[in-house]
Every structure is written in C-alpha cells, then in structure tokens.
mmCIF file of C-alpha atoms in Angstrom:
data_model
loop_
_atom_site.group_PDB
_atom_site.id
_atom_site.type_symbol
_atom_site.label_atom_id
_atom_site.label_comp_id
_atom_site.label_asym_id
_atom_site.label_seq_id
_atom_site.Cartn_x
_atom_site.Cartn_y
_atom_site.Cartn_z
ATOM 1 C CA CYS A 1 95.362 -11.394 63.736
ATOM 2 C CA GLY A 2 92.580 -12.714 61.525
ATOM 3 C CA MET A 3 91.106 -9.271 60.907
ATOM 4 C CA ASN A 4 93.553 -8.245 58.227
ATOM 5 C CA LYS A 5 92.923 -11.067 55.789
ATOM 6 C CA LEU A 6 92.794 -10.067 52.169
ATOM 7 C CA ALA A 7 89.411 -10.427 50.581
ATOM 8 C CA PRO A 8 89.264 -12.482 47.407
ATOM 9 C CA PRO A 9 89.360 -10.378 44.245
ATOM 10 C CA ILE A 10 86.011 -9.297 42.857
ATOM 11 C CA GLN A 11 84.808 -11.458 40.010
ATOM 12 C CA LEU A 12 83.290 -9.503 37.147
ATOM 13 C CA LEU A 13 80.058 -10.746 35.641
ATOM 14 C CA PRO A 14 80.158 -11.945 32.051
ATOM 15 C CA SER A 15 79.065 -9.149 29.716
ATOM 16 C CA GLU A 16 75.885 -11.015 28.711
ATOM 17 C CA GLN A 17 74.720 -10.844 32.341
ATOM 18 C CA VAL A 18 75.269 -7.105 32.689
ATOM 19 C CA THR A 19 72.486 -4.680 31.925
ATOM 20 C CA HIS A 20 73.031 -0.959 31.710
ATOM 21 C CA CYS A 21 70.606 1.668 32.759
ATOM 22 C CA THR A 22 69.644 3.936 29.889
ATOM 23 C CA LYS A 23 67.219 6.142 31.845
ATOM 24 C CA HIS A 24 69.066 7.359 34.925
ATOM 25 C CA TRP A 25 65.880 8.617 36.580
ATOM 26 C CA GLU A 26 64.684 5.001 36.713
ATOM 27 C CA CYS A 27 67.924 3.675 38.238
ATOM 28 C CA VAL A 28 69.179 6.347 40.630
ATOM 29 C CA THR A 29 67.492 7.994 43.609
ATOM 30 C CA LEU A 30 69.187 10.627 45.731
ATOM 31 C CA VAL A 31 68.432 10.085 49.432
ATOM 32 C CA VAL A 32 68.804 13.041 51.798
ATOM 33 C CA LYS A 33 68.205 13.549 55.494
ATOM 34 C CA THR A 34 67.973 17.180 56.594
ATOM 35 C CA ALA A 35 66.582 19.355 59.356
ATOM 36 C CA ARG A 36 64.827 22.639 58.602
ATOM 37 C CA ARG A 37 66.767 23.330 55.396
ATOM 38 C CA PRO A 38 64.339 23.044 52.500
ATOM 39 C CA GLN A 39 66.172 25.793 50.615
ATOM 40 C CA LEU A 40 69.253 23.551 50.356
ATOM 41 C CA ILE A 41 67.173 20.678 48.998
ATOM 42 C CA LEU A 42 65.710 23.052 46.415
ATOM 43 C CA ARG A 43 69.246 24.086 45.510
ATOM 44 C CA LEU A 44 70.209 20.413 45.138
ATOM 45 C CA ALA A 45 67.206 19.693 42.911
ATOM 46 C CA GLN A 46 67.986 22.703 40.698
ATOM 47 C CA SER A 47 71.666 21.747 40.527
ATOM 48 C CA VAL A 48 70.760 18.234 39.358
ATOM 49 C CA ARG A 49 68.406 19.694 36.754
ATOM 50 C CA ASP A 50 71.037 22.167 35.544
ATOM 51 C CA SER A 51 73.807 19.548 35.451
ATOM 52 C CA PHE A 52 71.965 16.711 33.725
ATOM 53 C CA GLY A 53 69.198 18.513 31.864
ATOM 54 C CA TYR A 54 66.546 16.429 33.644
ATOM 55 C CA ASP A 55 65.424 15.633 37.178
ATOM 56 C CA LEU A 56 66.457 12.646 39.256
ATOM 57 C CA PRO A 57 64.231 11.257 41.997
ATOM 58 C CA ILE A 58 65.084 12.762 45.380
ATOM 59 C CA ALA A 59 63.778 11.225 48.610
ATOM 60 C CA CYS A 60 64.182 13.759 51.400
ATOM 61 C CA PHE A 61 63.216 13.388 55.057
ATOM 62 C CA ASP A 62 63.165 16.597 57.107
ATOM 63 C CA ASP A 63 63.231 15.816 60.808
ATOM 64 C CA GLY A 64 62.804 19.383 61.939
ATOM 65 C CA PRO A 65 59.098 20.026 61.843
ATOM 66 C CA GLY A 66 58.556 23.478 60.540
ATOM 67 C CA ASN A 67 55.756 25.598 59.282
ATOM 68 C CA TYR A 68 57.263 26.388 55.935
ATOM 69 C CA SER A 69 55.771 29.195 53.938
ATOM 70 C CA GLY A 70 53.534 28.602 50.974
ATOM 71 C CA ASP A 71 56.325 30.034 48.839
ATOM 72 C CA ILE A 72 58.762 27.265 49.915
ATOM 73 C CA MET A 73 56.128 24.556 49.505
ATOM 74 C CA GLY A 74 55.287 25.926 46.053
ATOM 75 C CA LYS A 75 58.934 25.782 45.040
ATOM 76 C CA ILE A 76 59.157 22.175 46.263
ATOM 77 C CA ALA A 77 56.091 21.319 44.171
ATOM 78 C CA LYS A 78 57.929 22.480 41.026
ATOM 79 C CA TYR A 79 60.088 19.338 41.227
ATOM 80 C CA PRO A 80 57.758 16.392 40.566
ATOM 81 C CA LEU A 81 60.421 13.797 41.422
ATOM 82 C CA LEU A 82 61.210 15.424 44.789
ATOM 83 C CA ASN A 83 59.529 13.491 47.603
ATOM 84 C CA TYR A 84 59.915 15.883 50.557
ATOM 85 C CA VAL A 85 58.539 14.448 53.806
ATOM 86 C CA ILE A 86 58.482 16.476 57.011
ATOM 87 C CA GLY A 87 58.561 14.486 60.257
ATOM 88 C CA THR A 88 56.200 15.186 63.138
ATOM 89 C CA ASP A 89 58.922 15.121 65.804
ATOM 90 C CA GLU A 90 62.060 17.168 66.006
ATOM 91 C CA ASP A 91 65.504 15.635 65.612
ATOM 92 C CA TYR A 92 65.100 11.915 65.083
ATOM 93 C CA GLY A 93 68.889 11.658 64.995
ATOM 94 C CA ILE A 94 71.177 10.941 62.085
ATOM 95 C CA ALA A 95 70.580 7.179 61.838
ATOM 96 C CA GLU A 96 66.811 7.244 62.313
ATOM 97 C CA GLY A 97 66.393 10.219 59.961
ATOM 98 C CA ARG A 98 68.498 8.477 57.315
ATOM 99 C CA ASN A 99 66.501 5.262 57.724
ATOM 100 C CA ARG A 100 63.246 7.173 57.315
ATOM 101 C CA ALA A 101 64.628 8.795 54.159
ATOM 102 C CA MET A 102 65.662 5.375 52.824
ATOM 103 C CA SER A 103 62.165 4.034 53.499
ATOM 104 C CA LEU A 104 60.840 6.565 50.960
ATOM 105 C CA VAL A 105 62.643 4.746 48.150
#
C-alpha cells in the first residue's frame, strides 16, 4: 500500500536563516472557540498573565449569543489583547466557529 511511505526527514534551515521571536506577544496568538463561557476565557487570560507576567493576544469567538452582564463585559475589557467576538447566531458548529475565531487573527 502506498499510504505508509516514510516521509523524507525534515531539513533544518541554516542558522543564518532562522529568526527568533523576542516578544512573544508579537509572535503568538491564542485562538479559542467557545459557546456561552466567557468566565473560562477570563480564567485563561488571567492564567496567561499569571504564568508569563504579561498578556498574549487571544482571539475568541463565542457562538452562543448571550446577553452578558456589564460585569462580565467589564472584566473582558481589562484584557486589552483579548479580542472577544460574540456571534449573532447560536451554535455555528465546531469547524465554522473555529474558522471564525481564526479569521480574527
């Protein structure tokens, strides 16, 4: 069967062609798809802040339209790199919700 062919080994780039990211917030974005769970996204954002000592960009798409309280929205606003978008329809599905989250990056 031709499906089990070994792939050629990965060739490493020469060191002069490799650049390293020195500011992680410019190189990494966390992408999250959720439904009606803003409190877990807030927990994620705080965990990142506590772990690294700074924020990382978070692109979050919530496909469970909800009327979140001003308190929740205020807490979300405390994370300037958190892009929290709430969809207008309920339950876009895993793939579509993920794709919408990816489009925020």
